[in-house]
Amino acid sequence: MNKFIILLSLAIVSFLDLQAQDFQGLVVYESKTSTADFKMGDNKEITPEMQKMIEERMKKFSEKTFNLYFDKTASIYEEQEKLDAPGTQGGGGMRMMASFAGGGGKLYKNVKERTFCVDKEMMGKEFLVKDTLAKLKWKMETETKKIGNYTCYKATAQQAVSKSDFRNFRRKNQDENKDKKDEKEKSTNFMDNMELPKEVTITAWYTPEIPINQGPENYWGLPGLILEVNNGKTTILCSKVVMNNKDRQEIKAPTNGKVVTQTEYDDIVTKKMEEMREMYKSQGGGGGHGGMMRLGR
């Protein structure tokens, strides 16, 4: 009880301090996505050199660093720019795959208005996704842990999976459709054996010591800054917090691109990926690596 009172007092003091000034904060997050389900297995069409290149590119997409700049009501979440190693530049295809892997674009969240806005690129076309922030039904847990110098509390929720975020792709259960064994044997396209779950369990760790209703990506709605999130196969962990950073960032929504809702953008992505998959099949590129390798060029 004494520990709780101390933490509550610190949170109140922090809150009053933040309200008393025009402040801005910066959080650096390290994001890592498991790519185990994307291993090609014993596909004889893939040479060791191809396998190595695929693994290097998958690692590039699965490990990212983001900055979250925030004030009292709004935030900007964007990936840190990194120089590509020689021979890894991939043009539009690489940028598109980065977008599918949770990167790309500048994400603006306004928790007061409960809206978000993010600029995305798809096949050379710019989109501006504008929509309402999803309100997750957080379950407050009693478990705590330290992240850096901050005491964090656990919260969990169920979240629907976006059709344009491919990080939660998983291999289909090979026992689900035994009656379709012949069809599976005929299908050699890698993505034919993958699926997206309808929803995933979100585990978040937030600290009342920074009483800001913000977090990485589209996460928000907890009584403190979210310092860690696990959303299925991806873990996003805070590595640095700077309050009232001198290098201030302008926090405003992006404006470039065709305005669409999240659902409209998901439908555009799904349709385009289906078109590309059919095109690769018709060109004889339906092997385990064809589509992925072409996207990376």
PDB file of C-alpha atoms in Angstrom:
ATOM      1  CA  MET A   1       0.000   0.000   0.000  1.00  0.00           C
ATOM      2  CA  ASN A   2       2.817   2.426   0.875  1.00  0.00           C
ATOM      3  CA  LYS A   3       4.501   1.708  -2.452  1.00  0.00           C
ATOM      4  CA  PHE A   4       1.258   2.445  -4.296  1.00  0.00           C
ATOM      5  CA  ILE A   5       0.799   5.748  -2.431  1.00  0.00           C
ATOM      6  CA  ILE A   6       4.345   6.807  -3.299  1.00  0.00           C
ATOM      7  CA  LEU A   7       3.842   5.972  -6.997  1.00  0.00           C
ATOM      8  CA  LEU A   8       0.501   7.773  -7.020  1.00  0.00           C
ATOM      9  CA  SER A   9       2.083  10.837  -5.439  1.00  0.00           C
ATOM     10  CA  LEU A  10       4.875  10.843  -8.012  1.00  0.00           C
ATOM     11  CA  ALA A  11       2.334  10.552 -10.807  1.00  0.00           C
ATOM     12  CA  ILE A  12       0.329  13.503  -9.437  1.00  0.00           C
ATOM     13  CA  VAL A  13       3.458  15.637  -9.112  1.00  0.00           C
ATOM     14  CA  SER A  14       4.521  14.701 -12.653  1.00  0.00           C
ATOM     15  CA  PHE A  15       1.060  15.491 -13.981  1.00  0.00           C
ATOM     16  CA  LEU A  16       0.979  18.925 -12.349  1.00  0.00           C
ATOM     17  CA  ASP A  17       4.484  19.627 -13.623  1.00  0.00           C
ATOM     18  CA  LEU A  18       3.496  18.735 -17.175  1.00  0.00           C
ATOM     19  CA  GLN A  19       0.373  20.852 -17.019  1.00  0.00           C
ATOM     20  CA  ALA A  20       2.389  23.834 -15.816  1.00  0.00           C
ATOM     21  CA  GLN A  21       4.586  24.072 -18.879  1.00  0.00           C
ATOM     22  CA  ASP A  22       4.656  23.760 -22.643  1.00  0.00           C
ATOM     23  CA  PHE A  23       6.566  20.504 -22.654  1.00  0.00           C
ATOM     24  CA  GLN A  24       7.562  17.925 -25.241  1.00  0.00           C
ATOM     25  CA  GLY A  25       8.956  14.446 -24.794  1.00  0.00           C
ATOM     26  CA  LEU A  26      10.858  11.938 -26.906  1.00  0.00           C
ATOM     27  CA  VAL A  27      10.786   8.154 -26.615  1.00  0.00           C
ATOM     28  CA  VAL A  28      12.985   5.854 -28.694  1.00  0.00           C
ATOM     29  CA  TYR A  29      11.541   2.387 -29.324  1.00  0.00           C
ATOM     30  CA  GLU A  30      13.205  -0.740 -30.668  1.00  0.00           C
ATOM     31  CA  SER A  31      10.801  -2.945 -32.644  1.00  0.00           C
ATOM     32  CA  LYS A  32      11.459  -6.595 -33.454  1.00  0.00           C
ATOM     33  CA  THR A  33       9.183  -9.027 -35.312  1.00  0.00           C
ATOM     34  CA  SER A  34       9.583 -12.802 -35.337  1.00  0.00           C
ATOM     35  CA  THR A  35      10.174 -14.103 -38.865  1.00  0.00           C
ATOM     36  CA  ALA A  36      10.157 -17.828 -38.036  1.00  0.00           C
ATOM     37  CA  ASP A  37       7.004 -18.434 -40.110  1.00  0.00           C
ATOM     38  CA  PHE A  38       8.646 -16.862 -43.171  1.00  0.00           C
ATOM     39  CA  LYS A  39      11.481 -19.356 -43.487  1.00  0.00           C
ATOM     40  CA  MET A  40      11.338 -21.118 -46.839  1.00  0.00           C
ATOM     41  CA  GLY A  41      12.125 -24.599 -45.534  1.00  0.00           C
ATOM     42  CA  ASP A  42      13.399 -27.249 -47.956  1.00  0.00           C
ATOM     43  CA  ASN A  43      12.476 -25.491 -51.186  1.00  0.00           C
ATOM     44  CA  LYS A  44      14.912 -26.828 -53.783  1.00  0.00           C
ATOM     45  CA  GLU A  45      14.387 -23.794 -56.002  1.00  0.00           C
ATOM     46  CA  ILE A  46      16.136 -21.543 -53.471  1.00  0.00           C
ATOM     47  CA  THR A  47      19.923 -21.554 -53.540  1.00  0.00           C
ATOM     48  CA  PRO A  48      21.937 -20.869 -50.355  1.00  0.00           C
ATOM     49  CA  GLU A  49      22.774 -17.424 -51.772  1.00  0.00           C
ATOM     50  CA  MET A  50      19.075 -16.641 -52.285  1.00  0.00           C
ATOM     51  CA  GLN A  51      18.247 -17.891 -48.796  1.00  0.00           C
ATOM     52  CA  LYS A  52      20.930 -15.659 -47.289  1.00  0.00           C
ATOM     53  CA  MET A  53      19.675 -12.610 -49.184  1.00  0.00           C
ATOM     54  CA  ILE A  54      16.085 -13.312 -48.121  1.00  0.00           C
ATOM     55  CA  GLU A  55      17.145 -13.658 -44.474  1.00  0.00           C
ATOM     56  CA  GLU A  56      19.108 -10.390 -44.613  1.00  0.00           C
ATOM     57  CA  ARG A  57      16.145  -8.528 -46.064  1.00  0.00           C
ATOM     58  CA  MET A  58      13.719 -10.082 -43.602  1.00  0.00           C
ATOM     59  CA  LYS A  59      15.979  -8.983 -40.744  1.00  0.00           C
ATOM     60  CA  LYS A  60      16.038  -5.461 -42.157  1.00  0.00           C
ATOM     61  CA  PHE A  61      12.239  -5.396 -42.164  1.00  0.00           C
ATOM     62  CA  SER A  62      11.862  -7.086 -38.772  1.00  0.00           C
ATOM     63  CA  GLU A  63      14.213  -4.908 -36.709  1.00  0.00           C
ATOM     64  CA  LYS A  64      13.439  -1.195 -36.635  1.00  0.00           C
ATOM     65  CA  THR A  65      14.010   1.872 -34.480  1.00  0.00           C
ATOM     66  CA  PHE A  66      11.305   4.519 -34.013  1.00  0.00           C
ATOM     67  CA  ASN A  67      11.031   7.955 -32.429  1.00  0.00           C
ATOM     68  CA  LEU A  68       7.872   9.077 -30.632  1.00  0.00           C
ATOM     69  CA  TYR A  69       7.639  12.842 -30.137  1.00  0.00           C
ATOM     70  CA  PHE A  70       4.726  13.840 -27.926  1.00  0.00           C
ATOM     71  CA  ASP A  71       3.139  16.757 -26.109  1.00  0.00           C
ATOM     72  CA  LYS A  72       0.003  16.904 -23.949  1.00  0.00           C
ATOM     73  CA  THR A  73      -2.447  15.838 -26.647  1.00  0.00           C
ATOM     74  CA  ALA A  74      -0.651  14.713 -29.809  1.00  0.00           C
ATOM     75  CA  SER A  75       2.330  12.718 -31.032  1.00  0.00           C
ATOM     76  CA  ILE A  76       4.403  11.862 -34.081  1.00  0.00           C
ATOM     77  CA  TYR A  77       5.712   8.297 -34.488  1.00  0.00           C
ATOM     78  CA  GLU A  78       8.226   7.703 -37.253  1.00  0.00           C
ATOM     79  CA  GLU A  79      11.024   5.302 -38.134  1.00  0.00           C
ATOM     80  CA  GLN A  80      14.589   6.479 -37.763  1.00  0.00           C
ATOM     81  CA  GLU A  81      16.243   6.864 -41.136  1.00  0.00           C
ATOM     82  CA  LYS A  82      19.069   4.463 -41.840  1.00  0.00           C
ATOM     83  CA  LEU A  83      21.479   4.264 -44.749  1.00  0.00           C
ATOM     84  CA  ASP A  84      21.018   1.061 -46.767  1.00  0.00           C
ATOM     85  CA  ALA A  85      24.007  -1.206 -47.166  1.00  0.00           C
ATOM     86  CA  PRO A  86      25.350  -1.437 -50.756  1.00  0.00           C
ATOM     87  CA  GLY A  87      23.203  -3.687 -52.907  1.00  0.00           C
ATOM     88  CA  THR A  88      20.155  -3.653 -50.610  1.00  0.00           C
ATOM     89  CA  GLN A  89      18.301  -0.703 -52.098  1.00  0.00           C
ATOM     90  CA  GLY A  90      14.986  -1.836 -53.414  1.00  0.00           C
ATOM     91  CA  GLY A  91      13.100   1.202 -54.620  1.00  0.00           C
ATOM     92  CA  GLY A  92       9.327   1.180 -54.385  1.00  0.00           C
ATOM     93  CA  GLY A  93       9.073  -2.546 -53.720  1.00  0.00           C
ATOM     94  CA  MET A  94      11.280  -2.302 -50.646  1.00  0.00           C
ATOM     95  CA  ARG A  95       9.385   0.750 -49.367  1.00  0.00           C
ATOM     96  CA  MET A  96       6.115  -1.104 -49.872  1.00  0.00           C
ATOM     97  CA  MET A  97       7.375  -4.132 -47.954  1.00  0.00           C
ATOM     98  CA  ALA A  98       8.608  -1.820 -45.188  1.00  0.00           C
ATOM     99  CA  SER A  99       5.102  -0.387 -44.968  1.00  0.00           C
ATOM    100  CA  PHE A 100       3.634  -3.896 -44.660  1.00  0.00           C
ATOM    101  CA  ALA A 101       6.132  -4.595 -41.855  1.00  0.00           C
ATOM    102  CA  GLY A 102       4.895  -1.726 -39.713  1.00  0.00           C
ATOM    103  CA  GLY A 103       7.229   1.012 -40.949  1.00  0.00           C
ATOM    104  CA  GLY A 104       6.994   3.699 -43.574  1.00  0.00           C
ATOM    105  CA  GLY A 105       5.258   7.027 -43.205  1.00  0.00           C
ATOM    106  CA  LYS A 106       4.758   9.454 -40.345  1.00  0.00           C
ATOM    107  CA  LEU A 107       2.018   8.529 -37.885  1.00  0.00           C
ATOM    108  CA  TYR A 108       0.226  11.410 -36.165  1.00  0.00           C
ATOM    109  CA  LYS A 109      -2.036  10.676 -33.182  1.00  0.00           C
ATOM    110  CA  ASN A 110      -4.288  13.162 -31.417  1.00  0.00           C
ATOM    111  CA  VAL A 111      -5.603  11.482 -28.277  1.00  0.00           C
ATOM    112  CA  LYS A 112      -7.781  14.476 -27.374  1.00  0.00           C
ATOM    113  CA  GLU A 113      -9.661  14.279 -30.682  1.00  0.00           C
ATOM    114  CA  ARG A 114      -9.196  10.472 -30.852  1.00  0.00           C
ATOM    115  CA  THR A 115      -7.959  10.591 -34.441  1.00  0.00           C
ATOM    116  CA  PHE A 116      -4.877   9.471 -36.340  1.00  0.00           C
ATOM    117  CA  CYS A 117      -3.310  10.232 -39.685  1.00  0.00           C
ATOM    118  CA  VAL A 118      -0.445   8.470 -41.498  1.00  0.00           C
ATOM    119  CA  ASP A 119       1.060   8.852 -44.966  1.00  0.00           C
ATOM    120  CA  LYS A 120       1.671   5.594 -46.853  1.00  0.00           C
ATOM    121  CA  GLU A 121       3.091   4.650 -50.248  1.00  0.00           C
ATOM    122  CA  MET A 122       1.678   1.819 -52.356  1.00  0.00           C
ATOM    123  CA  MET A 123       3.101   0.982 -55.797  1.00  0.00           C
ATOM    124  CA  GLY A 124       4.244   4.546 -56.391  1.00  0.00           C
ATOM    125  CA  LYS A 125       0.978   6.107 -55.172  1.00  0.00           C
ATOM    126  CA  GLU A 126       0.741   8.183 -52.013  1.00  0.00           C
ATOM    127  CA  PHE A 127      -2.119   7.701 -49.577  1.00  0.00           C
ATOM    128  CA  LEU A 128      -3.099   9.627 -46.484  1.00  0.00           C
ATOM    129  CA  VAL A 129      -4.873   7.278 -44.089  1.00  0.00           C
ATOM    130  CA  LYS A 130      -7.127   9.282 -41.741  1.00  0.00           C
ATOM    131  CA  ASP A 131      -9.438   7.637 -39.234  1.00  0.00           C
ATOM    132  CA  THR A 132     -10.611   7.362 -35.634  1.00  0.00           C
ATOM    133  CA  LEU A 133      -8.298   5.836 -33.060  1.00  0.00           C
ATOM    134  CA  ALA A 134      -9.515   2.401 -31.993  1.00  0.00           C
ATOM    135  CA  LYS A 135     -10.469   2.325 -28.313  1.00  0.00           C
ATOM    136  CA  LEU A 136      -9.119  -0.926 -26.912  1.00  0.00           C
ATOM    137  CA  LYS A 137     -10.829  -2.465 -23.885  1.00  0.00           C
ATOM    138  CA  TRP A 138      -7.782  -2.600 -21.658  1.00  0.00           C
ATOM    139  CA  LYS A 139      -7.755  -5.050 -18.747  1.00  0.00           C
ATOM    140  CA  MET A 140      -5.646  -3.604 -15.945  1.00  0.00           C
ATOM    141  CA  GLU A 141      -3.374  -6.234 -14.398  1.00  0.00           C
ATOM    142  CA  THR A 142      -1.570  -6.164 -11.034  1.00  0.00           C
ATOM    143  CA  GLU A 143       1.800  -7.321 -12.370  1.00  0.00           C
ATOM    144  CA  THR A 144       4.614  -4.745 -12.428  1.00  0.00           C
ATOM    145  CA  LYS A 145       8.178  -4.543 -13.707  1.00  0.00           C
ATOM    146  CA  LYS A 146      10.934  -2.019 -14.233  1.00  0.00           C
ATOM    147  CA  ILE A 147      11.743  -0.640 -17.673  1.00  0.00           C
ATOM    148  CA  GLY A 148      14.784   1.547 -17.253  1.00  0.00           C
ATOM    149  CA  ASN A 149      14.130   3.723 -14.202  1.00  0.00           C
ATOM    150  CA  TYR A 150      10.356   3.540 -14.553  1.00  0.00           C
ATOM    151  CA  THR A 151       7.943   1.256 -12.704  1.00  0.00           C
ATOM    152  CA  CYS A 152       5.497  -0.125 -15.260  1.00  0.00           C
ATOM    153  CA  TYR A 153       2.129  -1.800 -14.916  1.00  0.00           C
ATOM    154  CA  LYS A 154       0.727  -4.492 -17.176  1.00  0.00           C
ATOM    155  CA  ALA A 155      -2.437  -4.168 -19.270  1.00  0.00           C
ATOM    156  CA  THR A 156      -3.903  -6.536 -21.870  1.00  0.00           C
ATOM    157  CA  ALA A 157      -6.505  -6.264 -24.629  1.00  0.00           C
ATOM    158  CA  GLN A 158      -7.766  -7.992 -27.755  1.00  0.00           C
ATOM    159  CA  GLN A 159      -7.146  -6.231 -31.068  1.00  0.00           C
ATOM    160  CA  ALA A 160      -8.400  -6.909 -34.581  1.00  0.00           C
ATOM    161  CA  VAL A 161      -5.543  -7.450 -37.057  1.00  0.00           C
ATOM    162  CA  SER A 162      -5.214  -4.929 -39.883  1.00  0.00           C
ATOM    163  CA  LYS A 163      -5.254  -6.531 -43.341  1.00  0.00           C
ATOM    164  CA  SER A 164      -2.455  -4.181 -44.462  1.00  0.00           C
ATOM    165  CA  ASP A 165      -0.102  -5.097 -41.599  1.00  0.00           C
ATOM    166  CA  PHE A 166       1.567  -8.369 -42.581  1.00  0.00           C
ATOM    167  CA  ARG A 167       3.662  -8.779 -39.432  1.00  0.00           C
ATOM    168  CA  ASN A 168       1.178 -11.254 -37.963  1.00  0.00           C
ATOM    169  CA  PHE A 169       1.114 -13.552 -40.992  1.00  0.00           C
ATOM    170  CA  ARG A 170       1.461 -17.168 -39.841  1.00  0.00           C
ATOM    171  CA  ARG A 171       1.593 -20.565 -41.473  1.00  0.00           C
ATOM    172  CA  LYS A 172      -1.756 -22.256 -41.925  1.00  0.00           C
ATOM    173  CA  ASN A 173      -2.508 -25.220 -39.693  1.00  0.00           C
ATOM    174  CA  GLN A 174      -1.631 -28.157 -41.905  1.00  0.00           C
ATOM    175  CA  ASP A 175      -4.236 -30.315 -40.120  1.00  0.00           C
ATOM    176  CA  GLU A 176      -7.165 -27.993 -40.823  1.00  0.00           C
ATOM    177  CA  ASN A 177      -7.911 -29.091 -44.375  1.00  0.00           C
ATOM    178  CA  LYS A 178      -6.865 -32.710 -44.715  1.00  0.00           C
ATOM    179  CA  ASP A 179      -9.509 -33.206 -47.390  1.00  0.00           C
ATOM    180  CA  LYS A 180      -7.696 -30.663 -49.551  1.00  0.00           C
ATOM    181  CA  LYS A 181      -4.344 -32.418 -49.462  1.00  0.00           C
ATOM    182  CA  ASP A 182      -4.151 -32.675 -53.245  1.00  0.00           C
ATOM    183  CA  GLU A 183      -4.792 -28.947 -53.621  1.00  0.00           C
ATOM    184  CA  LYS A 184      -2.014 -28.150 -51.142  1.00  0.00           C
ATOM    185  CA  GLU A 185       0.424 -30.331 -53.007  1.00  0.00           C
ATOM    186  CA  LYS A 186      -0.370 -28.450 -56.218  1.00  0.00           C
ATOM    187  CA  SER A 187       0.052 -25.058 -54.562  1.00  0.00           C
ATOM    188  CA  THR A 188       3.691 -23.961 -54.581  1.00  0.00           C
ATOM    189  CA  ASN A 189       3.127 -20.246 -53.928  1.00  0.00           C
ATOM    190  CA  PHE A 190       4.606 -19.377 -50.546  1.00  0.00           C
ATOM    191  CA  MET A 191       1.811 -16.975 -49.602  1.00  0.00           C
ATOM    192  CA  ASP A 192      -0.840 -19.647 -50.316  1.00  0.00           C
ATOM    193  CA  ASN A 193       0.340 -21.354 -47.131  1.00  0.00           C
ATOM    194  CA  MET A 194       0.079 -18.217 -44.986  1.00  0.00           C
ATOM    195  CA  GLU A 195      -2.854 -16.565 -43.214  1.00  0.00           C
ATOM    196  CA  LEU A 196      -3.677 -13.600 -40.976  1.00  0.00           C
ATOM    197  CA  PRO A 197      -5.438 -14.231 -37.661  1.00  0.00           C
ATOM    198  CA  LYS A 198      -8.599 -12.208 -37.036  1.00  0.00           C
ATOM    199  CA  GLU A 199      -7.290 -10.804 -33.755  1.00  0.00           C
ATOM    200  CA  VAL A 200      -4.293 -10.906 -31.433  1.00  0.00           C
ATOM    201  CA  THR A 201      -3.718 -10.385 -27.720  1.00  0.00           C
ATOM    202  CA  ILE A 202      -2.000  -7.103 -26.880  1.00  0.00           C
ATOM    203  CA  THR A 203       0.218  -6.890 -23.798  1.00  0.00           C
ATOM    204  CA  ALA A 204       1.280  -3.377 -22.819  1.00  0.00           C
ATOM    205  CA  TRP A 205       3.452  -1.996 -20.026  1.00  0.00           C
ATOM    206  CA  TYR A 206       2.760   1.615 -19.034  1.00  0.00           C
ATOM    207  CA  THR A 207       4.188   3.936 -16.395  1.00  0.00           C
ATOM    208  CA  PRO A 208       2.034   6.365 -14.352  1.00  0.00           C
ATOM    209  CA  GLU A 209       5.262   8.244 -13.640  1.00  0.00           C
ATOM    210  CA  ILE A 210       4.815   9.801 -17.097  1.00  0.00           C
ATOM    211  CA  PRO A 211       1.043  10.484 -17.072  1.00  0.00           C
ATOM    212  CA  ILE A 212       0.671  10.872 -20.821  1.00  0.00           C
ATOM    213  CA  ASN A 213      -2.020   9.007 -22.773  1.00  0.00           C
ATOM    214  CA  GLN A 214       0.374   7.929 -25.533  1.00  0.00           C
ATOM    215  CA  GLY A 215       2.394   4.985 -26.835  1.00  0.00           C
ATOM    216  CA  PRO A 216       4.031   3.534 -29.956  1.00  0.00           C
ATOM    217  CA  GLU A 217       2.084   2.975 -33.185  1.00  0.00           C
ATOM    218  CA  ASN A 218      -1.679   3.387 -32.597  1.00  0.00           C
ATOM    219  CA  TYR A 219      -1.553   2.374 -28.940  1.00  0.00           C
ATOM    220  CA  TRP A 220      -3.004   4.706 -26.336  1.00  0.00           C
ATOM    221  CA  GLY A 221      -5.718   4.839 -23.690  1.00  0.00           C
ATOM    222  CA  LEU A 222      -3.755   3.921 -20.538  1.00  0.00           C
ATOM    223  CA  PRO A 223      -3.071   6.133 -17.474  1.00  0.00           C
ATOM    224  CA  GLY A 224       0.582   6.537 -18.359  1.00  0.00           C
ATOM    225  CA  LEU A 225       3.053   6.402 -21.229  1.00  0.00           C
ATOM    226  CA  ILE A 226       3.302   2.934 -22.813  1.00  0.00           C
ATOM    227  CA  LEU A 227       6.946   1.818 -22.747  1.00  0.00           C
ATOM    228  CA  GLU A 228       6.509  -1.716 -24.112  1.00  0.00           C
ATOM    229  CA  VAL A 229       3.985  -3.492 -26.331  1.00  0.00           C
ATOM    230  CA  ASN A 230       3.707  -7.034 -27.626  1.00  0.00           C
ATOM    231  CA  ASN A 231       1.080  -7.469 -30.328  1.00  0.00           C
ATOM    232  CA  GLY A 232       1.429 -11.079 -31.410  1.00  0.00           C
ATOM    233  CA  LYS A 233       4.747 -11.561 -33.205  1.00  0.00           C
ATOM    234  CA  THR A 234       6.092  -8.047 -32.662  1.00  0.00           C
ATOM    235  CA  THR A 235       7.624  -6.545 -29.517  1.00  0.00           C
ATOM    236  CA  ILE A 236       8.179  -2.789 -29.251  1.00  0.00           C
ATOM    237  CA  LEU A 237      10.399  -1.780 -26.325  1.00  0.00           C
ATOM    238  CA  CYS A 238      11.457   1.652 -25.104  1.00  0.00           C
ATOM    239  CA  SER A 239      15.222   2.187 -25.080  1.00  0.00           C
ATOM    240  CA  LYS A 240      15.344   5.896 -24.221  1.00  0.00           C
ATOM    241  CA  VAL A 241      13.115   8.598 -22.704  1.00  0.00           C
ATOM    242  CA  VAL A 242      13.914  12.310 -22.871  1.00  0.00           C
ATOM    243  CA  MET A 243      11.569  14.832 -21.255  1.00  0.00           C
ATOM    244  CA  ASN A 244      11.578  18.432 -22.504  1.00  0.00           C
ATOM    245  CA  ASN A 245      14.148  17.599 -25.165  1.00  0.00           C
ATOM    246  CA  LYS A 246      15.975  20.634 -26.534  1.00  0.00           C
ATOM    247  CA  ASP A 247      15.768  19.348 -30.114  1.00  0.00           C
ATOM    248  CA  ARG A 248      12.040  19.955 -30.423  1.00  0.00           C
ATOM    249  CA  GLN A 249       9.990  18.410 -33.213  1.00  0.00           C
ATOM    250  CA  GLU A 250       6.997  20.027 -34.861  1.00  0.00           C
ATOM    251  CA  ILE A 251       4.024  17.817 -34.030  1.00  0.00           C
ATOM    252  CA  LYS A 252       1.495  18.145 -36.807  1.00  0.00           C
ATOM    253  CA  ALA A 253      -0.380  15.786 -39.115  1.00  0.00           C
ATOM    254  CA  PRO A 254       1.042  14.899 -42.553  1.00  0.00           C
ATOM    255  CA  THR A 255      -0.943  16.282 -45.485  1.00  0.00           C
ATOM    256  CA  ASN A 256       0.300  14.595 -48.680  1.00  0.00           C
ATOM    257  CA  GLY A 257      -1.535  11.775 -50.434  1.00  0.00           C
ATOM    258  CA  LYS A 258      -5.023  10.644 -51.392  1.00  0.00           C
ATOM    259  CA  VAL A 259      -7.205  10.649 -48.296  1.00  0.00           C
ATOM    260  CA  VAL A 260      -8.663   7.218 -47.424  1.00  0.00           C
ATOM    261  CA  THR A 261      -9.963   5.495 -44.311  1.00  0.00           C
ATOM    262  CA  GLN A 262      -8.109   2.582 -42.718  1.00  0.00           C
ATOM    263  CA  THR A 263     -10.661   0.120 -44.116  1.00  0.00           C
ATOM    264  CA  GLU A 264     -10.329   1.585 -47.606  1.00  0.00           C
ATOM    265  CA  TYR A 265      -6.545   1.363 -47.432  1.00  0.00           C
ATOM    266  CA  ASP A 266      -6.688  -2.246 -46.197  1.00  0.00           C
ATOM    267  CA  ASP A 267      -8.933  -3.133 -49.146  1.00  0.00           C
ATOM    268  CA  ILE A 268      -6.550  -1.449 -51.598  1.00  0.00           C
ATOM    269  CA  VAL A 269      -3.573  -3.384 -50.192  1.00  0.00           C
ATOM    270  CA  THR A 270      -5.444  -6.706 -50.168  1.00  0.00           C
ATOM    271  CA  LYS A 271      -6.608  -6.261 -53.756  1.00  0.00           C
ATOM    272  CA  LYS A 272      -3.154  -5.255 -54.980  1.00  0.00           C
ATOM    273  CA  MET A 273      -1.466  -8.217 -53.288  1.00  0.00           C
ATOM    274  CA  GLU A 274      -3.995 -10.612 -54.802  1.00  0.00           C
ATOM    275  CA  GLU A 275      -3.370  -9.112 -58.257  1.00  0.00           C
ATOM    276  CA  MET A 276       0.380  -9.517 -57.818  1.00  0.00           C
ATOM    277  CA  ARG A 277       0.027 -13.102 -56.625  1.00  0.00           C
ATOM    278  CA  GLU A 278      -2.087 -14.014 -59.661  1.00  0.00           C
ATOM    279  CA  MET A 279       0.390 -12.264 -61.952  1.00  0.00           C
ATOM    280  CA  TYR A 280       3.320 -14.255 -60.526  1.00  0.00           C
ATOM    281  CA  LYS A 281       1.375 -17.490 -60.947  1.00  0.00           C
ATOM    282  CA  SER A 282       0.567 -16.726 -64.584  1.00  0.00           C
ATOM    283  CA  GLN A 283       4.231 -15.868 -65.278  1.00  0.00           C
ATOM    284  CA  GLY A 284       5.422 -19.100 -63.722  1.00  0.00           C
ATOM    285  CA  GLY A 285       6.680 -17.255 -60.658  1.00  0.00           C
ATOM    286  CA  GLY A 286       4.497 -19.068 -58.185  1.00  0.00           C
ATOM    287  CA  GLY A 287       7.415 -20.872 -56.575  1.00  0.00           C
ATOM    288  CA  GLY A 288       8.178 -20.402 -52.923  1.00  0.00           C
ATOM    289  CA  HIS A 289      10.309 -17.309 -53.442  1.00  0.00           C
ATOM    290  CA  GLY A 290       9.164 -15.765 -56.724  1.00  0.00           C
ATOM    291  CA  GLY A 291       6.834 -13.080 -55.403  1.00  0.00           C
ATOM    292  CA  MET A 292       9.036 -12.067 -52.507  1.00  0.00           C
ATOM    293  CA  MET A 293      12.169 -11.834 -54.591  1.00  0.00           C
ATOM    294  CA  ARG A 294      10.493  -9.732 -57.262  1.00  0.00           C
ATOM    295  CA  LEU A 295       9.104  -7.343 -54.662  1.00  0.00           C
ATOM    296  CA  GLY A 296      12.606  -6.777 -53.347  1.00  0.00           C
ATOM    297  CA  ARG A 297      14.007  -5.631 -56.673  1.00  0.00           C
TER     298      ARG A 297
END
